[in-house]
XYZ file of C-alpha atoms in Angstrom:
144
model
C -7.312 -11.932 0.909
C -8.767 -9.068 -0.535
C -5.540 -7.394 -1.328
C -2.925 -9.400 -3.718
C 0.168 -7.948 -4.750
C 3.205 -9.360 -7.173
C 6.172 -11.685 -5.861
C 8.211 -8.830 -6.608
C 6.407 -5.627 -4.751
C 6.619 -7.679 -1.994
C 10.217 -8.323 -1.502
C 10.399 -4.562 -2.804
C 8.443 -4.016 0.801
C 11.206 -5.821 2.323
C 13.900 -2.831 2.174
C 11.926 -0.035 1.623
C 8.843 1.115 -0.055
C 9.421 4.739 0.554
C 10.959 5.083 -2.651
C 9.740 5.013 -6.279
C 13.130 5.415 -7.714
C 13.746 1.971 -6.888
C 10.694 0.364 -8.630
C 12.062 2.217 -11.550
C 15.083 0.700 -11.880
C 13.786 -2.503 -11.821
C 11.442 -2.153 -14.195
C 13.961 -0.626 -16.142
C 15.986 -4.042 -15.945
C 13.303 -5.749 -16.665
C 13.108 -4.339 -20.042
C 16.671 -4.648 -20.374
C 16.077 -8.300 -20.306
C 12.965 -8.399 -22.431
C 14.955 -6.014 -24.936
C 13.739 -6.749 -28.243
C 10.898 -8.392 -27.174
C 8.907 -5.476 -28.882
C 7.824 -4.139 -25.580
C 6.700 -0.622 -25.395
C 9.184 0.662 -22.805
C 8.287 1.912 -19.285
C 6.102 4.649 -18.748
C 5.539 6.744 -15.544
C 2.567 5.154 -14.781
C 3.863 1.476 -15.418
C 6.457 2.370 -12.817
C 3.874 4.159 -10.014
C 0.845 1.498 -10.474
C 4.032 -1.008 -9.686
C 4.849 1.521 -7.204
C 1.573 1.619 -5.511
C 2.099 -1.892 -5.203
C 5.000 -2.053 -3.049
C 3.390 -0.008 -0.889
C 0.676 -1.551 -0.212
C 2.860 -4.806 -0.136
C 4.984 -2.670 2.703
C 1.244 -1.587 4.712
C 0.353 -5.318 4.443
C 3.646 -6.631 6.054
C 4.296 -3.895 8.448
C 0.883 -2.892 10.044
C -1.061 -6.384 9.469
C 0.938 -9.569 9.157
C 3.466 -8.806 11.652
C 1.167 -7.128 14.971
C -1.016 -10.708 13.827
C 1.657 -13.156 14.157
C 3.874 -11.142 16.709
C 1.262 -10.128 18.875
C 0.043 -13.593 19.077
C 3.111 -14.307 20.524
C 3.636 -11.744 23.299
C 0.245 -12.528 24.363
C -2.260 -10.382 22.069
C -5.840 -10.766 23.165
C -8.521 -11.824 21.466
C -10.202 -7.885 21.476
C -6.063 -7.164 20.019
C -6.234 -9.918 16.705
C -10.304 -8.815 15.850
C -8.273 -5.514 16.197
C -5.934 -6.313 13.492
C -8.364 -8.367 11.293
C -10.609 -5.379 11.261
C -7.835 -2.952 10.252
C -7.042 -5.560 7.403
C -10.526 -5.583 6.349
C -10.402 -1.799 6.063
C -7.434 -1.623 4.464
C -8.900 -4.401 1.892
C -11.515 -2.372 1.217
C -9.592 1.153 0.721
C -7.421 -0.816 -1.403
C -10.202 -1.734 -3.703
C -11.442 1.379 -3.718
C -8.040 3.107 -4.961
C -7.417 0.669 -7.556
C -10.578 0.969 -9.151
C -10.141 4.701 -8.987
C -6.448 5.237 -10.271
C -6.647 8.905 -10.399
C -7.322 9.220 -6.886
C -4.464 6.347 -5.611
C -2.201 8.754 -7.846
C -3.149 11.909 -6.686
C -3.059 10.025 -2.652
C 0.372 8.474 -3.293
C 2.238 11.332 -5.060
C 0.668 13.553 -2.132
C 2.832 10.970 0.429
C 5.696 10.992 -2.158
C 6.458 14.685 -1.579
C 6.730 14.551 1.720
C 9.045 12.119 2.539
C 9.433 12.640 6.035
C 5.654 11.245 6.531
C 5.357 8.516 3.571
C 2.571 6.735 6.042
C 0.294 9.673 5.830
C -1.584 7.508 2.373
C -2.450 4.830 4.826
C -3.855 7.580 7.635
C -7.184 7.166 9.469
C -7.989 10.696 7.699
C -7.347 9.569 4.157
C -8.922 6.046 4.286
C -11.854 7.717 5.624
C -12.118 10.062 3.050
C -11.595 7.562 0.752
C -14.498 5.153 1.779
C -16.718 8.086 2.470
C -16.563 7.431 6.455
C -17.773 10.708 8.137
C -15.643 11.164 11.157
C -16.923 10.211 14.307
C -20.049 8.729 13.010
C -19.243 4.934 13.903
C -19.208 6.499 17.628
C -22.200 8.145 18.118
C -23.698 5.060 16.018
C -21.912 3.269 19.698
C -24.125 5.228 21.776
């Protein structure tokens, strides 16, 4: 609910959100179309806040929507779907967070960017903690 994203970054999240070249060439055909519509032209940040995006279009798809409805069907338990919801909520809220802070959701997602081999590391436990100020450990001993 808390996390909307364009038509577009989600079918993006469909084949791949792992890279940004690919969100700049369709921008970039975008503004072939629009061509002499007066438009600016694409800038770098144009393409990574469209970017950012897809990603989060990809995080929404992969690691919410899917364990929801999937699990449900090989059986999830209730403790599994609160699970899930709570990891959305989280994510929500990290979300927010970033986009009201677009230094920091640069500085996160060009940090994934270079290394490819881990592009999930901008969704880890680690960063959305540091992100929403969690100190680690501290909803545990709060458990006790």
């Amino acid at each position: 609910e808390g996390v909307t994203v364009s038509y577009a970054a989600t079918e993006f999240a469909q084949f791949g959100t792992n890279d940004r070249d690919i969100s700049r060439i369709y921008l970039e055909a975008l503004l072939e179309l629009e061509e002499g519509s007066g438009s600016p032209g694409l800038t770098e940040e144009d393409v990574d806040k469209f970017w950012f995006e897809v990603l989060i279009a990809g995080y929404v798809q992969t690691s919410i929507l899917r364990p929801l409805c999937w699990g449900i069907e090989a059986g999830y338990e209730e403790a599994s779907t609160a699970d899930i919801i709570a990891r959305a909520e989280r994510f929500s809220a990290y979300v927010e967070k970033l986009r009201s802070d677009w230094d920091l959701a640069l500085q996160i997602v060009r940090n994934a960017a270079a290394d490819k081999s881990d592009m999930e590391q901008w969704t880890s436990d680690e960063v959305m903690d540091s992100v929403l100020g969690i100190i680690p450990g501290a909803m545990d001993k709060e458990a006790c």
